[in-house]
Coordinates of C-alpha atoms in Angstrom, one line a residue:
M1 CA 0.3 -20.6 23.9
K2 CA -1.0 -17.7 21.8
N3 CA -2.6 -18.4 18.5
V4 CA -1.0 -16.5 15.7
S5 CA -2.4 -16.1 12.2
I6 CA -0.4 -14.9 9.2
I7 CA -2.2 -13.7 6.1
V8 CA -0.2 -13.9 2.8
P9 CA -1.8 -12.5 -0.3
F10 CA -0.1 -13.7 -3.5
F11 CA -0.3 -13.1 -7.3
N12 CA 2.1 -14.5 -9.9
V13 CA 5.1 -14.9 -7.6
E14 CA 6.3 -18.4 -8.5
K15 CA 10.0 -17.2 -8.5
Y16 CA 9.9 -16.1 -4.9
F17 CA 6.9 -17.9 -3.2
R18 CA 8.7 -21.1 -2.2
E19 CA 11.4 -19.2 -0.4
C20 CA 8.8 -17.1 1.4
L21 CA 6.7 -20.1 2.5
E22 CA 9.8 -22.0 3.6
S23 CA 10.7 -19.1 5.9
L24 CA 7.2 -19.2 7.4
V25 CA 6.6 -22.9 7.9
N26 CA 10.0 -23.3 9.5
Q27 CA 9.4 -20.8 12.3
D28 CA 10.7 -21.7 15.8
Y29 CA 7.2 -21.0 17.1
E30 CA 4.6 -23.6 15.9
N31 CA 1.2 -22.4 17.0
I32 CA 0.5 -20.6 13.8
Q33 CA -2.1 -20.8 11.0
F34 CA -1.3 -19.6 7.6
I35 CA -4.0 -18.0 5.4
L36 CA -2.7 -17.9 1.8
I37 CA -4.9 -15.7 -0.5
D38 CA -4.6 -16.3 -4.2
D39 CA -5.6 -13.2 -6.3
E40 CA -6.2 -15.4 -9.4
S41 CA -2.6 -16.1 -10.3
T42 CA -1.9 -17.2 -13.8
D43 CA 1.5 -18.8 -13.1
K44 CA 2.4 -21.7 -10.8
S45 CA 1.9 -19.8 -7.5
L46 CA -1.3 -21.6 -6.6
N47 CA 0.3 -25.0 -7.2
I48 CA 3.1 -24.1 -4.9
A49 CA 0.7 -23.1 -2.2
K50 CA -1.2 -26.4 -2.6
E51 CA 2.1 -28.3 -2.4
F52 CA 2.9 -26.7 0.9
A53 CA -0.7 -27.2 2.2
Q54 CA -0.4 -31.0 1.4
K55 CA 2.6 -31.2 3.7
D56 CA 1.6 -28.7 6.4
S57 CA -1.8 -28.9 8.2
R58 CA -1.6 -25.3 9.4
I59 CA -2.2 -23.9 5.9
C60 CA -5.6 -22.8 4.4
I61 CA -5.7 -21.5 0.8
L62 CA -8.4 -19.1 -0.4
S63 CA -8.6 -18.1 -4.1
Q64 CA -10.6 -15.0 -5.2
K65 CA -11.3 -13.5 -8.6
N66 CA -8.5 -10.9 -9.3
A67 CA -9.3 -7.8 -7.2
G68 CA -6.0 -6.6 -5.7
Q69 CA -4.1 -7.0 -2.5
A70 CA -6.5 -4.9 -0.3
T71 CA -9.4 -7.1 -1.2
A72 CA -7.3 -10.3 -0.7
R73 CA -6.3 -9.2 2.8
N74 CA -9.9 -8.4 3.7
L75 CA -10.9 -11.9 2.5
G76 CA -8.3 -13.3 4.9
L77 CA -9.7 -11.2 7.7
D78 CA -13.2 -12.4 7.0
F79 CA -12.0 -15.9 7.2
L80 CA -10.4 -15.3 10.6
E81 CA -13.7 -13.8 11.8
S82 CA -15.6 -16.8 10.6
K83 CA -17.7 -14.7 8.2
L84 CA -17.2 -17.0 5.2
K85 CA -19.5 -19.9 4.4
F86 CA -18.0 -23.0 2.8
D87 CA -19.6 -25.8 0.9
F88 CA -17.5 -29.0 0.7
K89 CA -16.7 -29.9 -2.9
G90 CA -14.6 -33.0 -2.4
D91 CA -11.0 -34.3 -2.4
E92 CA -8.7 -32.5 -4.8
G93 CA -5.1 -33.4 -5.2
G94 CA -4.8 -34.6 -1.6
L95 CA -6.6 -31.5 -0.2
C96 CA -10.1 -30.9 0.9
A97 CA -11.7 -28.5 -1.6
F98 CA -14.4 -26.0 -0.8
V99 CA -16.4 -23.4 -2.6
G100 CA -18.0 -20.2 -1.3
E101 CA -19.6 -17.0 -2.7
G102 CA -16.8 -15.5 -4.8
F103 CA -14.0 -17.7 -3.7
K104 CA -12.6 -21.3 -3.6
A105 CA -10.7 -22.9 -0.8
W106 CA -8.3 -25.8 -0.1
Q107 CA -7.2 -27.2 3.2
N108 CA -5.2 -30.1 4.5
A109 CA -7.6 -32.7 5.9
E110 CA -6.0 -32.1 9.3
F111 CA -6.4 -28.3 9.2
E112 CA -7.9 -27.1 12.5
F113 CA -9.3 -23.5 12.6
K114 CA -8.1 -21.6 15.7
N115 CA -9.4 -18.3 17.0
T116 CA -6.7 -15.7 16.5
D117 CA -4.9 -13.9 19.3
Y118 CA -2.3 -12.0 17.2
L119 CA -2.2 -11.2 13.5
L120 CA 0.7 -10.7 11.0
F121 CA 0.7 -10.0 7.3
V122 CA 3.5 -11.1 5.0
D123 CA 4.0 -10.3 1.3
S124 CA 4.5 -13.3 -0.9
D125 CA 7.9 -12.3 -2.3
D126 CA 9.5 -11.5 1.1
V127 CA 11.3 -13.5 3.6
V128 CA 11.2 -13.6 7.4
E129 CA 13.7 -14.6 10.2
K130 CA 13.3 -18.0 11.8
S131 CA 12.4 -16.3 15.1
F132 CA 10.0 -13.8 13.4
V133 CA 6.9 -14.9 15.3
S134 CA 8.5 -15.7 18.6
E135 CA 10.4 -12.3 18.7
C136 CA 7.2 -10.5 17.9
L137 CA 5.3 -12.3 20.7
K138 CA 8.1 -11.3 23.2
A139 CA 8.1 -7.7 22.1
I140 CA 4.4 -6.9 21.9
K141 CA 3.7 -7.4 25.6
D142 CA 0.3 -5.7 26.4
A143 CA 0.4 -3.3 23.4
D144 CA -2.4 -3.1 20.8
V145 CA 0.2 -3.3 18.0
L146 CA 3.9 -4.0 17.6
W147 CA 6.0 -2.2 15.0
F148 CA 9.2 -4.0 14.1
N149 CA 12.1 -3.2 11.8
Y150 CA 13.1 -4.7 8.4
D151 CA 15.9 -4.6 5.9
F152 CA 16.0 -4.9 2.1
L153 CA 16.6 -7.7 -0.4
C154 CA 17.6 -5.5 -3.4
E155 CA 17.2 -6.9 -6.9
I156 CA 17.2 -3.5 -8.6
A157 CA 20.2 -1.2 -8.9
L158 CA 20.3 1.4 -6.1
K159 CA 23.1 3.9 -5.5
K160 CA 22.2 3.8 -1.8
I161 CA 20.1 1.4 0.3
P162 CA 17.2 3.4 1.6
K163 CA 16.5 3.8 5.3
S164 CA 13.6 1.7 6.7
Q165 CA 10.6 3.6 8.0
M166 CA 11.6 2.6 11.5
E167 CA 15.1 4.2 11.0
L168 CA 13.5 7.4 9.7
F169 CA 11.3 7.7 12.8
D170 CA 14.2 6.8 15.1
L171 CA 12.1 5.9 18.1
S172 CA 13.4 4.1 21.2
E173 CA 12.6 0.5 21.7
G174 CA 9.8 -0.2 24.2
I175 CA 6.2 0.9 24.6
I176 CA 5.0 4.4 23.4
S177 CA 1.7 6.1 23.2
A178 CA -0.1 7.0 20.0
K179 CA 0.5 10.6 20.8
K180 CA 4.2 10.1 20.9
W181 CA 4.1 8.4 17.5
L182 CA 2.0 11.2 16.1
E183 CA 4.5 13.8 17.4
V184 CA 7.2 12.2 15.2
A185 CA 4.9 11.3 12.3
K186 CA 4.1 14.9 11.7
T187 CA 7.7 15.6 10.5
K188 CA 8.1 12.4 8.4
P189 CA 6.8 11.1 5.1
L190 CA 3.2 9.7 5.3
F191 CA 3.1 6.7 7.6
W192 CA 2.2 3.2 6.3
L193 CA 2.0 -0.2 7.8
T194 CA 0.9 -3.7 6.9
W195 CA 3.6 -6.4 7.1
Q196 CA 5.9 -4.6 9.6
G197 CA 3.5 -5.0 12.5
M198 CA 1.9 -7.6 14.7
I199 CA -1.6 -6.7 15.8
D200 CA -3.7 -7.8 18.7
F201 CA -6.6 -9.3 16.8
K202 CA -9.3 -8.4 19.5
F203 CA -8.1 -4.8 19.2
L204 CA -8.5 -4.9 15.4
Q205 CA -12.0 -6.4 15.7
K206 CA -12.9 -3.8 18.2
I207 CA -12.0 -0.8 16.0
K208 CA -13.5 -2.6 12.9
L209 CA -10.6 -1.6 10.6
R210 CA -10.3 -3.0 7.1
F211 CA -8.3 -2.3 4.0
V212 CA -9.7 0.1 1.4
N213 CA -10.9 -2.2 -1.5
G214 CA -9.5 -1.0 -4.8
A215 CA -6.7 1.2 -3.3
I216 CA -3.1 0.4 -4.2
Y217 CA -1.7 2.5 -1.4
E218 CA -4.0 0.8 1.2
D219 CA -1.2 0.5 3.8
N220 CA -1.2 4.3 4.3
C221 CA -4.8 4.5 5.4
F222 CA -4.6 1.2 7.3
G223 CA -1.4 2.1 9.2
V224 CA -2.6 5.6 10.1
L225 CA -5.9 4.5 11.4
L226 CA -4.4 1.5 13.3
F227 CA -1.9 3.6 15.1
S228 CA -4.2 6.5 15.7
M229 CA -6.7 4.2 17.5
A230 CA -4.1 2.4 19.6
K231 CA -3.5 3.1 23.2
K232 CA -0.1 1.4 23.4
I233 CA 2.4 0.8 20.5
A234 CA 5.3 -1.5 21.1
I235 CA 8.6 -0.7 19.2
C236 CA 11.0 -3.5 18.3
K237 CA 14.2 -2.4 16.4
K238 CA 15.2 -5.9 15.4
K239 CA 15.2 -6.5 11.7
L240 CA 12.9 -9.5 11.6
Y241 CA 11.6 -9.1 8.1
H242 CA 13.4 -8.9 4.7
Y243 CA 11.5 -6.8 2.2
R244 CA 12.3 -7.5 -1.4
L245 CA 12.9 -4.6 -3.8
R246 CA 12.5 -6.0 -7.3
A247 CA 11.3 -5.2 -10.8
N248 CA 7.9 -6.4 -11.9
S249 CA 6.3 -6.0 -8.5
T250 CA 3.1 -4.1 -7.6
M251 CA 5.2 -0.9 -7.0
N252 CA 7.7 -1.6 -9.8
P253 CA 5.8 -3.2 -12.7
E254 CA 8.0 -4.4 -15.6
K255 CA 5.3 -4.8 -18.3
R256 CA 3.6 -1.7 -19.6
E257 CA 0.4 -3.6 -20.5
L258 CA -2.3 -5.4 -18.6
S259 CA -3.8 -8.9 -18.7
R260 CA -7.4 -9.2 -19.7
H261 CA -8.3 -11.0 -16.5
S262 CA -7.0 -8.1 -14.3
Y263 CA -9.6 -6.2 -12.3
L264 CA -8.0 -3.0 -13.7
Y265 CA -8.5 -4.1 -17.4
E266 CA -11.7 -2.1 -18.0
L267 CA -10.0 1.0 -16.6
Y268 CA -7.0 0.3 -18.8
L269 CA -9.3 0.3 -21.8
A270 CA -11.0 3.4 -20.6
V271 CA -7.7 5.4 -20.7
G272 CA -6.8 4.2 -24.2
E273 CA -4.6 1.2 -23.1
D274 CA -2.1 3.8 -21.8
F275 CA -0.2 2.2 -18.8
E276 CA 1.1 5.5 -17.4
A277 CA -2.5 7.0 -17.6
L278 CA -3.7 3.9 -15.7
K279 CA -1.1 4.5 -12.9
T280 CA -2.3 8.1 -12.7
Q281 CA -5.9 6.9 -12.4
Q282 CA -4.9 4.4 -9.7
W283 CA -3.1 7.1 -7.7
A284 CA -6.1 9.4 -7.7
K285 CA -8.5 6.5 -7.0
S286 CA -6.5 5.3 -4.0
W287 CA -6.5 8.7 -2.3
V288 CA -10.2 9.5 -3.0
L289 CA -11.4 6.1 -1.7
S290 CA -9.0 6.3 1.3
A291 CA -10.1 9.9 2.2
M292 CA -13.8 8.7 2.0
Y293 CA -13.0 5.7 4.3
M294 CA -11.1 7.8 6.8
S295 CA -13.8 10.4 6.9
E296 CA -16.4 7.9 8.0
F297 CA -14.1 5.9 10.3
E298 CA -15.7 5.7 13.8
G299 CA -13.4 7.0 16.6
F300 CA -10.9 8.7 14.4
E301 CA -10.9 12.1 15.9
G302 CA -8.9 14.8 17.8
E303 CA -5.4 15.7 16.9
F304 CA -5.0 12.5 14.8
R305 CA -7.8 13.5 12.5
E306 CA -6.7 17.2 12.5
H307 CA -3.3 16.1 11.2
F308 CA -4.0 13.3 8.8
M309 CA -7.4 14.1 7.3
P310 CA -6.1 17.2 5.4
I311 CA -3.2 15.2 4.0
F312 CA -5.5 12.5 2.6
L313 CA -7.9 15.2 1.3
D314 CA -5.0 17.0 -0.4
R315 CA -3.8 13.9 -2.2
A316 CA -7.4 13.2 -3.3
V317 CA -7.3 16.5 -5.2
A318 CA -5.2 14.5 -7.7
C319 CA -8.5 13.5 -9.5
L320 CA -8.9 17.2 -10.5
F321 CA -5.8 16.9 -12.7
L322 CA -7.3 13.9 -14.7
E323 CA -8.3 14.5 -18.3
K324 CA -10.6 11.4 -18.2
D325 CA -12.7 10.4 -15.2
P326 CA -14.1 7.0 -16.0
L327 CA -14.4 6.1 -12.3
N328 CA -16.4 9.3 -11.5
L329 CA -13.8 10.3 -8.9
R330 CA -14.7 13.9 -9.0
Q331 CA -18.3 13.1 -8.2
K332 CA -17.0 11.0 -5.2
L333 CA -14.9 14.0 -4.2
E334 CA -18.0 16.2 -3.8
V335 CA -19.3 13.8 -1.1
L336 CA -16.3 15.1 1.0
N337 CA -17.3 18.8 0.7
E338 CA -17.9 19.1 4.4
E339 CA -14.4 17.8 5.1
F340 CA -12.9 20.2 2.6
E341 CA -14.8 23.1 4.2
R342 CA -13.3 22.1 7.6
Y343 CA -9.6 22.0 6.6
I344 CA -7.1 24.2 4.7
L345 CA -5.0 22.0 2.3
S346 CA -1.3 22.2 2.1
G347 CA -1.1 22.1 -1.7
A348 CA 1.5 19.4 -1.7
E349 CA -0.3 17.4 -4.3
C350 CA -0.3 20.4 -6.6
V351 CA 3.5 20.6 -6.2
R352 CA 3.7 17.0 -7.2
H353 CA 2.0 18.0 -10.4
E354 CA 4.3 20.9 -11.1
K355 CA 6.5 20.6 -14.2
A356 CA 9.7 20.4 -12.1
Y357 CA 8.5 17.3 -10.2
K358 CA 7.3 15.6 -13.4
L359 CA 10.4 16.2 -15.4
G360 CA 12.7 15.1 -12.6
F361 CA 10.7 11.9 -12.1
I362 CA 10.9 11.1 -15.8
F363 CA 14.7 11.7 -15.8
L364 CA 15.2 9.5 -12.8
Q365 CA 13.1 6.7 -14.4
N366 CA 15.2 6.8 -17.6
Y367 CA 18.8 7.9 -17.1
K368 CA 20.1 4.5 -15.8
S369 CA 19.9 2.6 -19.0
F370 CA 21.0 3.2 -22.6
G371 CA 17.5 2.6 -23.8
G372 CA 16.1 5.0 -21.3
L373 CA 18.6 7.7 -22.3
K374 CA 17.7 7.2 -26.0
R375 CA 14.0 7.9 -25.3
L376 CA 14.6 10.5 -22.6
F377 CA 14.2 13.7 -24.7
K378 CA 11.0 12.3 -26.2
E379 CA 9.7 11.4 -22.7
L380 CA 10.6 14.8 -21.3
K381 CA 8.8 16.6 -24.1
K382 CA 5.8 14.4 -23.6
G383 CA 5.9 15.0 -19.9
A384 CA 6.0 18.8 -20.3
L385 CA 3.0 18.7 -22.6
E386 CA 1.1 16.4 -20.2
C387 CA 1.8 18.7 -17.3
E388 CA 0.4 21.7 -19.2
R389 CA -2.7 19.7 -20.0
E390 CA -3.1 18.6 -16.4
W391 CA -3.0 22.1 -15.1
R392 CA -5.7 23.2 -17.7
E393 CA -7.9 20.4 -16.4
F394 CA -7.2 21.4 -12.8
A395 CA -8.1 25.1 -13.5
K396 CA -11.3 24.0 -15.2
N397 CA -12.3 21.5 -12.5
K398 CA -11.4 23.6 -9.5
V399 CA -14.1 26.1 -10.4
K400 CA -16.7 23.4 -9.6
F401 CA -15.1 22.8 -6.2
H402 CA -15.4 26.2 -4.6
F403 CA -15.0 24.7 -1.2
L404 CA -11.3 23.9 -1.8
R405 CA -8.9 26.1 0.2
F406 CA -5.1 26.0 0.0
D407 CA -2.5 27.2 2.4
E408 CA -0.9 30.5 1.3
D409 CA 2.4 29.4 2.7
K410 CA 4.1 27.7 -0.2
N411 CA 6.8 26.3 2.1
N412 CA 4.6 24.6 4.6
I413 CA 5.8 21.3 6.1
E414 CA 3.9 19.1 3.7
I415 CA 5.2 21.0 0.6
L416 CA 8.7 20.9 2.0
K417 CA 8.5 17.1 2.3
I418 CA 7.7 17.0 -1.5
K419 CA 10.5 19.4 -2.3
R420 CA 13.0 17.1 -0.6
H421 CA 12.2 14.4 -3.1
Y422 CA 15.0 13.7 -5.7
S423 CA 12.4 14.1 -8.4
Y424 CA 11.7 17.7 -7.4
K425 CA 15.4 18.6 -6.9
V426 CA 16.5 17.2 -10.3
G427 CA 13.4 18.7 -12.0
K428 CA 14.2 22.2 -10.7
I429 CA 17.6 21.9 -12.4
M430 CA 16.1 20.6 -15.6
S431 CA 13.5 23.4 -15.7
F432 CA 16.3 25.7 -16.8
F433 CA 16.6 23.6 -20.0
E434 CA 12.9 23.5 -20.6
K435 CA 13.1 25.8 -23.7
F436 CA 15.0 23.1 -25.5
L437 CA 12.0 20.8 -25.2
N438 CA 9.8 23.1 -27.3

């Protein structure tokens, strides 16, 4: 039987974690080890993990200082590659407690480490089918990676359930080449993958792929590099995974402030405790760091590099719109000057910073509630002023980056992808009423 490892990073998910873990430990395939990575939760999530570990000898818990999902997943990968050193601390609540450099660990006394054949990631607020693992093992065959389908558990109001990425790509079930995937990927929104794939662990070790520490869109870089390096990709159209769309998640935070123990707290202070400014910094940081990682990734070449590298570089240009640069992102961008000289950028990130896109985004964020409608005019006016300020910053910073070259075609494929967004379409309509904001 193949040894399957499942890495589950978690942070403050006490409401959903038990349901997630129940769906995992009750799989119809038993030869699994679960690596649960605590990102310094402040609720009862860690206690829930320990409760499950006391009952199930296949669970190992690692707890790190708050550093984000990418770092948590990398810690799990280090564990599976036996790179972590443990010192036994003693018995703690019926579990064996350990301590290592920068982390703590707990295991059932009967936990037995197994070398991994196949790897899966699961997010701690999601749920999987009972046959999740066994179906993946059937479908992956001799492929380097399996890509399976998913559906949505919606807890936020949506007029229409979005299509899954698998449905957008509309590929036939079976084995395809990376070139076939690329052919379709060129016409679709930027590819991403973490929890919707099973990975041959030896393949992952061979290519030495990791998540970009500090990035919040780490699944784009990871997924692009993983599929670009694969020889065979298996496609399974069964919906084996249930992805939860909810408020107060990483992608939809409810609170507009930050805890002091967050790894982002210093950055939050540096931007004047402005949560929206923090999100803007995180966006720019993610793409700058991802572009740097991708640039240096061994074996990433040919038509895959020619297509994806300019996209990541274009998004990294977001740091030129920042008024404050506490992370020295613009300095990091200069390191990529040879890459910028090699490629012509689409300019899609510039379109994302146009007033039309910003006003449309603000409208869509606020029109659904009475409170949102009350503050809408104020938010739109603020957004318009921010947009003007961003473009002044961009004009000033662009002078220092003489190696930037943008496509003269303002309707190239990457720009058209942005113009299809509801934010842009709504914003174009609202632009006619911009004079009323002044």
